[in-house]
Coordinates of C-alpha atoms and ligand atoms in Angstrom, one line a residue:
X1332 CA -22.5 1.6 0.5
X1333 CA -22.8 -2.5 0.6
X1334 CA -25.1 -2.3 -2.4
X1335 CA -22.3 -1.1 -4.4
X1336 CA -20.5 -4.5 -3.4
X1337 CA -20.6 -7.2 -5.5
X1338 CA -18.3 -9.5 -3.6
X1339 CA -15.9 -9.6 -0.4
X1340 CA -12.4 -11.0 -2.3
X1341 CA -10.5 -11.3 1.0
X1342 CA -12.1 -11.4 4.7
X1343 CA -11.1 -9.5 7.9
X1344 CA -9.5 -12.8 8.9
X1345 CA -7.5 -13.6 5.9
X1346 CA -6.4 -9.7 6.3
X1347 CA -5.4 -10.1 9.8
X1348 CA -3.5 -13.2 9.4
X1349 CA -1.7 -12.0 6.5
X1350 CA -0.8 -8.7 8.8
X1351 CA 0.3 -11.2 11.8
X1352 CA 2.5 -13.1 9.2
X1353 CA 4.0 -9.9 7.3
X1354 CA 3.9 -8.1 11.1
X1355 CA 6.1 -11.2 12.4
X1356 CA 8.6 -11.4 10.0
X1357 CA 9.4 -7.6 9.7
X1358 CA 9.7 -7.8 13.8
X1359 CA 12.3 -10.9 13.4
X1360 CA 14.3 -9.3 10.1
X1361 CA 14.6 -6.0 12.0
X1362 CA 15.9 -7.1 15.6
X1363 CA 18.3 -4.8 17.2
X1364 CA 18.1 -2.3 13.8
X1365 CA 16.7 0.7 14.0
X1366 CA 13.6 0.9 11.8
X1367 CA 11.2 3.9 10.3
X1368 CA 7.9 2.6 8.3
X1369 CA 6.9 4.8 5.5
X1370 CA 3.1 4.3 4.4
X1371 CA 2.1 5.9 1.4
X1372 CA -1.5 7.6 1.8
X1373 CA -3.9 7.4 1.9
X1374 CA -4.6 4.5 0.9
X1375 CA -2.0 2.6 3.1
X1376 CA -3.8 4.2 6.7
X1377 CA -5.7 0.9 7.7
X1378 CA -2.8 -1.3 6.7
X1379 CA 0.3 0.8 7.9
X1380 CA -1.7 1.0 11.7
X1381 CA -2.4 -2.4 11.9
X1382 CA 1.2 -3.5 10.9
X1383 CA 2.2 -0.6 13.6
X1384 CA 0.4 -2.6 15.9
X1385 CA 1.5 -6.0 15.3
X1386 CA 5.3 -5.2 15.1
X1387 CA 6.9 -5.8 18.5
X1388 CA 10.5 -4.5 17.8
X1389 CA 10.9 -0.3 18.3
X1390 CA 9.5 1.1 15.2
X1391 CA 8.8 4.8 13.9
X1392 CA 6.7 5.7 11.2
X1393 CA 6.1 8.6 8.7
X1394 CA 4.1 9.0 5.8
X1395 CA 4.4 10.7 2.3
X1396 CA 1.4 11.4 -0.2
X1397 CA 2.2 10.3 -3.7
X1398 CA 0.0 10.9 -6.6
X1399 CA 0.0 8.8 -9.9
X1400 CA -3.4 10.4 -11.0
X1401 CA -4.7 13.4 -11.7
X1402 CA -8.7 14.2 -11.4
X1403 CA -9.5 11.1 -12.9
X1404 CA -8.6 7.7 -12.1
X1405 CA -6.7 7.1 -15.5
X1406 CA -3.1 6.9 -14.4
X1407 CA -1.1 9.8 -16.0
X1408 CA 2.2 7.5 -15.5
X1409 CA 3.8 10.9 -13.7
X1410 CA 3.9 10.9 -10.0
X1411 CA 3.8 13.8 -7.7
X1412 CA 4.7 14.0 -4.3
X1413 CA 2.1 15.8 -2.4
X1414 CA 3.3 15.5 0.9
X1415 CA 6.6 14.6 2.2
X1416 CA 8.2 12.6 5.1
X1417 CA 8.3 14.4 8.0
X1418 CA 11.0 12.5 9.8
X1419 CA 14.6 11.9 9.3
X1420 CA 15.3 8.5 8.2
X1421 CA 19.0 9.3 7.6
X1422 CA 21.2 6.1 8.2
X1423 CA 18.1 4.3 9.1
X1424 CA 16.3 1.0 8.2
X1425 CA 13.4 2.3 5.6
X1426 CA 10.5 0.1 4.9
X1427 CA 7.7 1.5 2.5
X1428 CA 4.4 0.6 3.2
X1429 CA 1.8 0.5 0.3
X1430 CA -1.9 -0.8 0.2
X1431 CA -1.6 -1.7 -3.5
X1432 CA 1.4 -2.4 -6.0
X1433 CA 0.0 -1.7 -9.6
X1434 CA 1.9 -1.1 -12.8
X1435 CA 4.4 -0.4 -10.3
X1436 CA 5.4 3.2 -10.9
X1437 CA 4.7 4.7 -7.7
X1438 CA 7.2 2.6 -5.6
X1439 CA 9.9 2.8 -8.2
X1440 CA 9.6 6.1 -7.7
X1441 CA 9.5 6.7 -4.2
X1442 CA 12.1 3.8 -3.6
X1443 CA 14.7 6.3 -5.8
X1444 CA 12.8 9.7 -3.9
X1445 CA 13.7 8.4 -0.5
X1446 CA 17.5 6.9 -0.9
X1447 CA 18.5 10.4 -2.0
X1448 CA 17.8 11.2 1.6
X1449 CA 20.8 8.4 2.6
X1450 CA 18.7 5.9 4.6
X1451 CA 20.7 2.1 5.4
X1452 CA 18.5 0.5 3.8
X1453 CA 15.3 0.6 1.8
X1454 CA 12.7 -2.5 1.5
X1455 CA 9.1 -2.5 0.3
X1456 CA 6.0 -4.2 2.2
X1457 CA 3.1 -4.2 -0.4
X1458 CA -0.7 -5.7 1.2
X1459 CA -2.0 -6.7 -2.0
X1460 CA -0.1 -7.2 -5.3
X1461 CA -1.7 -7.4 -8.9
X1462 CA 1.3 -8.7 -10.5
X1463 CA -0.5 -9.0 -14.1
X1464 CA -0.9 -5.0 -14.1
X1465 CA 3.0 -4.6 -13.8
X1466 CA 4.7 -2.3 -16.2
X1467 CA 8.1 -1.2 -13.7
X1468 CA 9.4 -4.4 -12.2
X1469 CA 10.1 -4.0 -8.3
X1470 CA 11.4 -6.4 -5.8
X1471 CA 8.9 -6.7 -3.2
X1472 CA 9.9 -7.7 0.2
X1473 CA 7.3 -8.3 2.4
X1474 CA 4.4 -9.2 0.3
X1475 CA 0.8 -10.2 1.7
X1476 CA -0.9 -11.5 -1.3
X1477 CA -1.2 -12.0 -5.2
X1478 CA -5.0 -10.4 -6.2
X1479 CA -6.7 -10.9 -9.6
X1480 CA -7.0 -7.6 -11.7
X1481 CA -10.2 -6.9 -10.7
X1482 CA -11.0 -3.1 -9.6
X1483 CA -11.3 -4.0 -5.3
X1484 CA -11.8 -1.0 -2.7
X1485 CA -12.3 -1.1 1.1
X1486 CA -9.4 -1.6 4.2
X1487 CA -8.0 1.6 2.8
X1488 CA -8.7 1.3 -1.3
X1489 CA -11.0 3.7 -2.6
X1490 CA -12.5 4.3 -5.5
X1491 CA -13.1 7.8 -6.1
X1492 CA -12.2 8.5 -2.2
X1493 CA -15.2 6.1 -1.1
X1494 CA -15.2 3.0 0.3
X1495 CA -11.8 3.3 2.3
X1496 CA -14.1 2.3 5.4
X1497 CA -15.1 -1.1 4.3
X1498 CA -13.5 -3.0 7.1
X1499 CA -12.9 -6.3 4.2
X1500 CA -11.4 -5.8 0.4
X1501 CA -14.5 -5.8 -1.7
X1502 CA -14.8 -5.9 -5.7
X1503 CA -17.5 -3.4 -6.6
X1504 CA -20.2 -3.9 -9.1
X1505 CA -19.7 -2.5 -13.0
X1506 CA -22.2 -0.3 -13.1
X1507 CA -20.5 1.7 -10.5
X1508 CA -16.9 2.1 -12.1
X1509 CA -18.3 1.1 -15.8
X1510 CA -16.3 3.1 -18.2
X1511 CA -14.4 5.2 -15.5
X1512 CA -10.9 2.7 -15.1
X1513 CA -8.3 1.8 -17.2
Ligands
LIG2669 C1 -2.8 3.7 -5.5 C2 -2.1 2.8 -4.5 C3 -0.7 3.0 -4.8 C4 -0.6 3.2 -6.3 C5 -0.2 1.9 -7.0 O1 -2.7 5.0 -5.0 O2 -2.4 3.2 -3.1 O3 -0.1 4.1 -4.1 O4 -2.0 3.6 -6.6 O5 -0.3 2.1 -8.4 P1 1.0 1.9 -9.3 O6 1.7 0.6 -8.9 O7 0.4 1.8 -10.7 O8 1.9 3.1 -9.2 P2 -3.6 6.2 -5.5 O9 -2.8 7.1 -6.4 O10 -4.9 5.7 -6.0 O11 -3.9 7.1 -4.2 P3 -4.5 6.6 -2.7 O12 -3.4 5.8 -2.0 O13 -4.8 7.9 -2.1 O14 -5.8 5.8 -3.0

């Protein structure tokens, strides 16, 4: 699997400050409210559990499986929900917690897909932003950090459903996307 690296973009530490940081300020915002994370797999599994972990305020969580892509990894620009939330976040403080903001469908559609269910509020807590892909504005809330547009996998990201387990956020070589991403 490290072969297919060419570089490590962000280390474990940057990752696990920029969690502390996001972690710290969601704890302090949300004081006394009640509060029901929403991670958006699968992609968002490494991220949402270590945020989980480093909130110190009550919290629930749920998750819902969006899809912006069919078999391929060209986006179709449709989404489809795969799997929904299986807890009631009614009159409850939502966050949305997503891996990676992109041309910035998926959240602009799951934003609008999860007020119909009358939550408080709804806010967004993206890991990594590449604000030169975006095509949908969205106001992100809690965001960890700005990336380059380059194609990165690992702490979650995949490409083609591999490397989610690379602890660090890794930009693989050419050869192994070449041709394959928009
Ligand atoms: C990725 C990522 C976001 C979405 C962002 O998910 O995790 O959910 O794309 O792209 P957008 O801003 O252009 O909508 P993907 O569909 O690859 O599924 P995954 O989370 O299972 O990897």
């Amino acid at each position: 699997m490290l072969e297919d690296v060419k570089k490590v973009l962000i280390s474990r530490d940057e990752i696990n400050d920029m969690v502390k940081r996001l972690a710290n300020q969601i704890s302090e915002d949300y004081e006394g409210r009640q509060l029901v994370l929403i991670g958006v797999m699968k992609g968002c599994l490494i991220f949402l559990a270590d945020l989980l972990r480093n909130i110190t305020i009550p919290v629930e969580f749920g998750t819902i499986t969006a899809s912006s892509y069919g078999s391929g990894t060209v986006s179709k620009g449709q989404i489809t929900i795969i799997n929904d939330i299986d807890i009631a976040i009614e009159g409850k403080n939502v966050i949305i917690v997503e891996d990676l903001v992109d041309t910035g469908l998926t959240l602009n559609y799951l934003k609008d897909f999860l007020r119909l269910r009358k939550p408080k509020s709804v806010s967004i807590c993206v890991a990594f932003d590449k604000p030169s892909r975006r095509k949908n504005p969205i106001d992100v809330d809690y965001k960890g950090m700005d990336i380059p547009d380059e194609f990165i996998v690992g702490y979650g990201l995949d490409f083609d459903e591999k490397y989610r387990n690379l602890p660090e956020i890794c930009v693989l070589k050419e050869e192994i996307y070449d041709g394959l991403i928009d």
